[in-house]
mmCIF file of C-alpha atoms and ligand atoms in Angstrom:
data_model
loop_
_atom_site.group_PDB
_atom_site.id
_atom_site.type_symbol
_atom_site.label_atom_id
_atom_site.label_comp_id
_atom_site.label_asym_id
_atom_site.label_seq_id
_atom_site.Cartn_x
_atom_site.Cartn_y
_atom_site.Cartn_z
ATOM 1 C CA MET P 1 -25.680 -40.112 0.313
ATOM 2 C CA GLY P 2 -23.410 -40.820 3.266
ATOM 3 C CA LYS P 3 -19.816 -41.950 3.320
ATOM 4 C CA ASN P 4 -20.276 -45.592 2.488
ATOM 5 C CA ILE P 5 -17.855 -48.443 1.875
ATOM 6 C CA ALA P 6 -18.650 -51.133 -0.695
ATOM 7 C CA VAL P 7 -16.914 -54.503 -0.325
ATOM 8 C CA ASP P 8 -17.242 -57.112 -3.045
ATOM 9 C CA GLY P 9 -15.476 -60.346 -3.734
ATOM 10 C CA PRO P 10 -15.840 -64.100 -4.160
ATOM 11 C CA ALA P 11 -17.107 -66.606 -1.595
ATOM 12 C CA GLY P 12 -14.830 -67.104 1.386
ATOM 13 C CA ALA P 13 -12.575 -64.087 0.824
ATOM 14 C CA GLY P 14 -13.255 -62.936 4.385
ATOM 15 C CA LYS P 15 -15.568 -60.058 3.486
ATOM 16 C CA SER P 16 -17.879 -60.353 6.475
ATOM 17 C CA THR P 17 -15.141 -60.837 9.075
ATOM 18 C CA ILE P 18 -13.281 -57.822 7.734
ATOM 19 C CA ALA P 19 -16.353 -55.651 7.217
ATOM 20 C CA LYS P 20 -17.566 -56.259 10.772
ATOM 21 C CA LYS P 21 -14.246 -55.181 12.252
ATOM 22 C CA VAL P 22 -13.935 -52.134 10.029
ATOM 23 C CA ALA P 23 -17.517 -51.159 10.883
ATOM 24 C CA LYS P 24 -16.704 -51.209 14.569
ATOM 25 C CA ASN P 25 -13.535 -49.207 14.121
ATOM 26 C CA LEU P 26 -15.065 -46.505 11.905
ATOM 27 C CA GLY P 27 -18.523 -46.401 13.507
ATOM 28 C CA LEU P 28 -20.332 -47.627 10.412
ATOM 29 C CA ILE P 29 -23.296 -49.993 10.207
ATOM 30 C CA TYR P 30 -22.376 -53.361 8.690
ATOM 31 C CA VAL P 31 -24.816 -54.641 6.084
ATOM 32 C CA ASP P 32 -24.407 -58.250 4.907
ATOM 33 C CA THR P 33 -26.364 -58.464 1.640
ATOM 34 C CA GLY P 34 -25.471 -62.142 1.109
ATOM 35 C CA ALA P 35 -27.656 -62.929 4.121
ATOM 36 C CA MET P 36 -30.658 -61.491 2.254
ATOM 37 C CA TYR P 37 -30.001 -63.745 -0.759
ATOM 38 C CA ARG P 38 -29.496 -66.644 1.620
ATOM 39 C CA ALA P 39 -32.918 -66.004 3.199
ATOM 40 C CA ILE P 40 -34.449 -66.376 -0.253
ATOM 41 C CA GLY P 41 -32.419 -69.560 -0.838
ATOM 42 C CA LEU P 42 -33.667 -70.906 2.492
ATOM 43 C CA TYR P 43 -37.276 -70.301 1.483
ATOM 44 C CA MET P 44 -36.707 -72.287 -1.727
ATOM 45 C CA LEU P 45 -35.125 -75.170 0.210
ATOM 46 C CA ARG P 46 -37.835 -75.283 2.833
ATOM 47 C CA ASN P 47 -40.553 -75.300 0.206
ATOM 48 C CA ASN P 48 -38.880 -77.718 -2.190
ATOM 49 C CA ILE P 49 -38.920 -75.244 -5.046
ATOM 50 C CA ASP P 50 -37.073 -76.340 -8.164
ATOM 51 C CA VAL P 51 -34.599 -73.494 -8.505
ATOM 52 C CA SER P 52 -33.733 -74.390 -12.082
ATOM 53 C CA ASP P 53 -37.306 -73.314 -12.938
ATOM 54 C CA GLU P 54 -37.258 -69.506 -13.100
ATOM 55 C CA GLU P 55 -41.047 -69.227 -13.273
ATOM 56 C CA ALA P 56 -41.410 -71.304 -10.083
ATOM 57 C CA VAL P 57 -38.867 -69.064 -8.350
ATOM 58 C CA ASN P 58 -40.686 -65.945 -9.554
ATOM 59 C CA GLN P 59 -43.966 -67.239 -8.171
ATOM 60 C CA ALA P 60 -42.333 -68.066 -4.864
ATOM 61 C CA CYS P 61 -40.965 -64.511 -4.695
ATOM 62 C CA ASP P 62 -44.518 -63.217 -4.433
ATOM 63 C CA GLN P 63 -44.805 -65.116 -1.150
ATOM 64 C CA ILE P 64 -41.589 -63.760 0.305
ATOM 65 C CA SER P 65 -40.630 -60.648 2.155
ATOM 66 C CA VAL P 66 -37.050 -60.143 3.282
ATOM 67 C CA SER P 67 -35.982 -57.361 5.597
ATOM 68 C CA ILE P 68 -33.220 -56.497 7.987
ATOM 69 C CA GLN P 69 -33.285 -55.339 11.564
ATOM 70 C CA TYR P 70 -30.568 -54.610 14.094
ATOM 71 C CA VAL P 71 -30.716 -55.999 17.609
ATOM 72 C CA ASN P 72 -27.874 -54.973 19.924
ATOM 73 C CA GLY P 73 -25.813 -54.078 16.883
ATOM 74 C CA GLU P 74 -26.288 -57.489 15.263
ATOM 75 C CA GLN P 75 -27.929 -57.754 11.858
ATOM 76 C CA GLN P 76 -30.917 -60.059 11.759
ATOM 77 C CA VAL P 77 -32.487 -61.136 8.498
ATOM 78 C CA LEU P 78 -36.219 -61.566 8.610
ATOM 79 C CA LEU P 79 -37.893 -63.972 6.195
ATOM 80 C CA ASN P 80 -41.609 -63.246 6.310
ATOM 81 C CA GLY P 81 -41.057 -61.825 9.779
ATOM 82 C CA GLU P 82 -39.024 -64.778 11.125
ATOM 83 C CA ASN P 83 -35.418 -64.198 12.202
ATOM 84 C CA VAL P 84 -33.588 -66.807 10.111
ATOM 85 C CA ASN P 85 -29.999 -65.991 11.128
ATOM 86 C CA GLY P 86 -29.619 -69.463 12.649
ATOM 87 C CA PHE P 87 -30.537 -71.243 9.417
ATOM 88 C CA ILE P 88 -28.731 -69.502 6.580
ATOM 89 C CA ARG P 89 -25.054 -70.338 7.088
ATOM 90 C CA LYS P 90 -25.053 -73.873 5.684
ATOM 91 C CA GLU P 91 -23.322 -74.543 2.370
ATOM 92 C CA GLU P 92 -26.544 -75.832 0.792
ATOM 93 C CA VAL P 93 -28.254 -72.524 1.570
ATOM 94 C CA GLY P 94 -25.325 -70.626 0.044
ATOM 95 C CA ASN P 95 -25.581 -72.711 -3.102
ATOM 96 C CA MET P 96 -29.340 -72.111 -3.319
ATOM 97 C CA ALA P 97 -28.720 -68.411 -2.833
ATOM 98 C CA SER P 98 -26.170 -68.430 -5.623
ATOM 99 C CA LYS P 99 -28.549 -70.204 -8.006
ATOM 100 C CA THR P 100 -31.563 -67.992 -7.310
ATOM 101 C CA SER P 101 -29.578 -64.743 -7.230
ATOM 102 C CA SER P 102 -29.105 -64.961 -10.992
ATOM 103 C CA TYR P 103 -32.808 -64.249 -11.601
ATOM 104 C CA PRO P 104 -33.870 -60.636 -12.282
ATOM 105 C CA LYS P 105 -36.911 -60.792 -10.021
ATOM 106 C CA VAL P 106 -34.897 -61.970 -7.029
ATOM 107 C CA ARG P 107 -32.312 -59.207 -7.482
ATOM 108 C CA ALA P 108 -34.952 -56.526 -8.028
ATOM 109 C CA MET P 109 -36.665 -57.538 -4.779
ATOM 110 C CA LEU P 110 -33.557 -56.831 -2.745
ATOM 111 C CA LEU P 111 -31.891 -53.964 -4.594
ATOM 112 C CA ASP P 112 -34.151 -51.126 -3.392
ATOM 113 C CA ALA P 113 -34.046 -52.334 0.202
ATOM 114 C CA GLN P 114 -30.237 -52.358 0.070
ATOM 115 C CA LYS P 115 -30.011 -48.881 -1.443
ATOM 116 C CA GLU P 116 -32.386 -47.596 1.203
ATOM 117 C CA LEU P 117 -30.313 -49.030 4.047
ATOM 118 C CA ALA P 118 -27.322 -47.022 2.825
ATOM 119 C CA GLN P 119 -29.315 -43.813 2.568
ATOM 120 C CA LYS P 120 -30.411 -43.852 6.183
ATOM 121 C CA GLN P 121 -26.966 -44.301 7.700
ATOM 122 C CA ASN P 122 -23.284 -44.669 6.849
ATOM 123 C CA VAL P 123 -22.673 -48.292 6.015
ATOM 124 C CA ILE P 124 -20.035 -50.788 5.057
ATOM 125 C CA MET P 125 -21.944 -53.173 2.834
ATOM 126 C CA ASP P 126 -20.618 -56.439 1.451
ATOM 127 C CA GLY P 127 -21.776 -58.651 -1.379
ATOM 128 C CA ARG P 128 -21.094 -59.232 -5.069
ATOM 129 C CA ASP P 129 -22.551 -56.161 -6.812
ATOM 130 C CA ILE P 130 -22.273 -53.438 -4.191
ATOM 131 C CA GLY P 131 -19.652 -51.310 -5.944
ATOM 132 C CA THR P 132 -21.081 -51.970 -9.401
ATOM 133 C CA CYS P 133 -24.875 -51.741 -8.792
ATOM 134 C CA VAL P 134 -26.085 -51.088 -5.260
ATOM 135 C CA LEU P 135 -23.773 -48.223 -4.249
ATOM 136 C CA PRO P 136 -22.116 -46.949 -7.433
ATOM 137 C CA ASP P 137 -21.237 -43.702 -5.614
ATOM 138 C CA ALA P 138 -19.685 -45.285 -2.519
ATOM 139 C CA GLU P 139 -16.868 -43.256 -0.972
ATOM 140 C CA LEU P 140 -14.588 -46.287 -1.026
ATOM 141 C CA LYS P 141 -14.859 -49.527 -2.965
ATOM 142 C CA ILE P 142 -12.861 -52.612 -2.094
ATOM 143 C CA TYR P 143 -12.589 -55.777 -4.148
ATOM 144 C CA LEU P 144 -11.448 -58.368 -1.635
ATOM 145 C CA THR P 145 -10.161 -61.623 -2.964
ATOM 146 C CA ALA P 146 -7.805 -64.522 -2.193
ATOM 147 C CA SER P 147 -6.702 -67.626 -4.037
ATOM 148 C CA VAL P 148 -9.154 -70.522 -4.202
ATOM 149 C CA GLN P 149 -6.752 -72.644 -2.119
ATOM 150 C CA THR P 150 -6.524 -70.009 0.596
ATOM 151 C CA ARG P 151 -10.271 -69.576 0.731
ATOM 152 C CA ALA P 152 -10.899 -73.317 0.860
ATOM 153 C CA LYS P 153 -8.318 -73.759 3.619
ATOM 154 C CA ARG P 154 -9.885 -71.005 5.727
ATOM 155 C CA ARG P 155 -13.338 -72.520 5.329
ATOM 156 C CA PHE P 156 -11.945 -75.970 6.145
ATOM 157 C CA ASP P 157 -10.282 -74.715 9.346
ATOM 158 C CA GLU P 158 -13.495 -72.971 10.363
ATOM 159 C CA LEU P 159 -15.536 -76.162 9.954
ATOM 160 C CA VAL P 160 -12.941 -78.345 11.694
ATOM 161 C CA GLU P 161 -12.998 -75.923 14.604
ATOM 162 C CA LYS P 162 -16.759 -76.340 14.798
ATOM 163 C CA GLY P 163 -16.294 -80.115 14.797
ATOM 164 C CA VAL P 164 -17.852 -80.541 11.350
ATOM 165 C CA GLU P 165 -16.383 -83.342 9.244
ATOM 166 C CA CYS P 166 -15.411 -82.142 5.793
ATOM 167 C CA ASP P 167 -13.217 -82.673 2.803
ATOM 168 C CA ILE P 168 -11.010 -79.862 1.557
ATOM 169 C CA THR P 169 -11.230 -80.899 -2.119
ATOM 170 C CA GLU P 170 -15.035 -80.825 -1.882
ATOM 171 C CA ILE P 171 -14.885 -77.343 -0.373
ATOM 172 C CA GLU P 172 -12.559 -76.196 -3.143
ATOM 173 C CA LYS P 173 -14.913 -77.546 -5.780
ATOM 174 C CA ASP P 174 -17.911 -75.826 -4.127
ATOM 175 C CA ILE P 175 -16.058 -72.519 -4.015
ATOM 176 C CA GLU P 176 -15.037 -72.773 -7.661
ATOM 177 C CA GLN P 177 -18.571 -73.565 -8.707
ATOM 178 C CA ARG P 178 -20.020 -70.648 -6.749
ATOM 179 C CA ASP P 179 -17.380 -68.260 -8.153
ATOM 180 C CA TYR P 180 -18.225 -69.412 -11.647
ATOM 181 C CA GLN P 181 -21.970 -68.925 -11.164
ATOM 182 C CA ASP P 182 -21.566 -65.514 -9.549
ATOM 183 C CA MET P 183 -19.081 -64.219 -12.136
ATOM 184 C CA ASN P 184 -20.882 -65.484 -15.212
ATOM 185 C CA ARG P 185 -24.505 -64.556 -14.654
ATOM 186 C CA THR P 186 -26.054 -61.941 -16.921
ATOM 187 C CA ILE P 187 -27.285 -59.456 -14.351
ATOM 188 C CA ALA P 188 -25.008 -57.935 -11.757
ATOM 189 C CA PRO P 189 -22.202 -60.486 -12.098
ATOM 190 C CA LEU P 190 -19.394 -60.407 -9.575
ATOM 191 C CA LYS P 191 -16.622 -58.207 -10.896
ATOM 192 C CA GLN P 192 -14.275 -55.538 -9.670
ATOM 193 C CA ALA P 193 -15.749 -52.054 -10.151
ATOM 194 C CA GLN P 194 -13.486 -49.806 -12.206
ATOM 195 C CA ASP P 195 -12.841 -47.526 -9.262
ATOM 196 C CA ALA P 196 -12.444 -50.293 -6.668
ATOM 197 C CA VAL P 197 -9.195 -50.999 -4.853
ATOM 198 C CA LEU P 198 -8.074 -54.617 -5.227
ATOM 199 C CA VAL P 199 -7.026 -56.259 -1.971
ATOM 200 C CA ASP P 200 -5.691 -59.819 -2.169
ATOM 201 C CA SER P 201 -5.806 -61.250 1.334
ATOM 202 C CA SER P 202 -3.996 -64.530 0.529
ATOM 203 C CA ASN P 203 -0.880 -63.458 2.392
ATOM 204 C CA LEU P 204 -2.345 -60.879 4.758
ATOM 205 C CA THR P 205 -3.711 -61.229 8.262
ATOM 206 C CA ILE P 206 -7.218 -60.031 9.123
ATOM 207 C CA GLU P 207 -5.653 -57.092 10.965
ATOM 208 C CA GLN P 208 -3.557 -56.109 7.946
ATOM 209 C CA VAL P 209 -6.582 -56.124 5.656
ATOM 210 C CA CYS P 210 -8.618 -54.044 8.117
ATOM 211 C CA GLU P 211 -5.790 -51.554 8.497
ATOM 212 C CA THR P 212 -5.501 -51.173 4.725
ATOM 213 C CA ILE P 213 -9.210 -50.418 4.382
ATOM 214 C CA ILE P 214 -9.320 -48.051 7.362
ATOM 215 C CA ASN P 215 -6.334 -46.094 6.037
ATOM 216 C CA LEU P 216 -7.887 -45.812 2.578
ATOM 217 C CA TYR P 217 -11.164 -44.579 4.075
ATOM 218 C CA GLU P 218 -9.487 -42.024 6.269
ATOM 219 C CA GLU P 219 -7.451 -40.669 3.358
ATOM 220 C CA ARG P 220 -10.649 -39.733 1.480
HETATM 221 O O1 C5P T 301 -21.806 -63.664 0.562
HETATM 222 P P1 C5P T 301 -22.615 -64.914 0.679
HETATM 223 O O2 C5P T 301 -21.827 -66.162 0.508
HETATM 224 O O3 C5P T 301 -23.426 -64.932 1.940
HETATM 225 O O4 C5P T 301 -23.671 -64.839 -0.524
HETATM 226 C C1 C5P T 301 -24.454 -65.933 -0.917
HETATM 227 C C2 C5P T 301 -24.806 -65.807 -2.380
HETATM 228 O O5 C5P T 301 -25.693 -64.703 -2.587
HETATM 229 C C3 C5P T 301 -23.620 -65.514 -3.311
HETATM 230 O O6 C5P T 301 -22.984 -66.691 -3.762
HETATM 231 C C4 C5P T 301 -24.265 -64.749 -4.461
HETATM 232 O O7 C5P T 301 -24.763 -65.613 -5.457
HETATM 233 C C5 C5P T 301 -25.449 -64.053 -3.826
HETATM 234 N N1 C5P T 301 -25.198 -62.627 -3.623
HETATM 235 C C6 C5P T 301 -25.396 -61.788 -4.700
HETATM 236 N N2 C5P T 301 -25.246 -60.438 -4.552
HETATM 237 C C7 C5P T 301 -24.884 -59.924 -3.373
HETATM 238 C C8 C5P T 301 -24.634 -60.770 -2.254
HETATM 239 C C9 C5P T 301 -24.788 -62.134 -2.428
HETATM 240 O O8 C5P T 301 -25.716 -62.239 -5.792
HETATM 241 N N3 C5P T 301 -24.773 -58.588 -3.251
#
């Protein structure tokens, strides 16, 4: 097992932005596990699968393969061989991902692939269950969070910048719902691992959060 970093936390805490920067600085490979769950959510959306029906989701899983490849240092998620990076960032895909990720079969499909990725190389991997399930022996575990208001505001600013019309109260509600689903499912719920360091980014800049993580890693 290499020297890996596990980063977990709720939606919109800034995990991917931070993890990408830290990866660059420390020469680690960044693995975004949420993208794998999103690929599964996308499949369900495209095929009109009723995600409240676990059996239907299980059957769909038999038609799905999800893998990851790196092209010029960028992670691409392949859904049955198709690079779906351009389709998985929408809120509706995130919500689908959150709903389907509560099913054992969906999680089992991705768990081994994620463990394997961390065995081949030193990674910084982000998600919801990295410190608790995927990489229980990670060198460093971070639980990155921020207040719901902060997370909603960041998401709002991001969308406004892209020219997308949106409503901050709606975003807040979406975030709260996703947090609830992710924290209250039976398998691999989102929670801080016992040995994880809690970082609340509400009043920190991206640079400050990165610096904190890099210093912790280098101390080990
Ligand atoms: O992090 P991101 O928002 O891309 O993740 C989408 C959804 O995938 C999460 O809301 C969560 O339900 C699920 N997920 C998970 N375990 C992970 C990563 C993501 O259950 N390790």
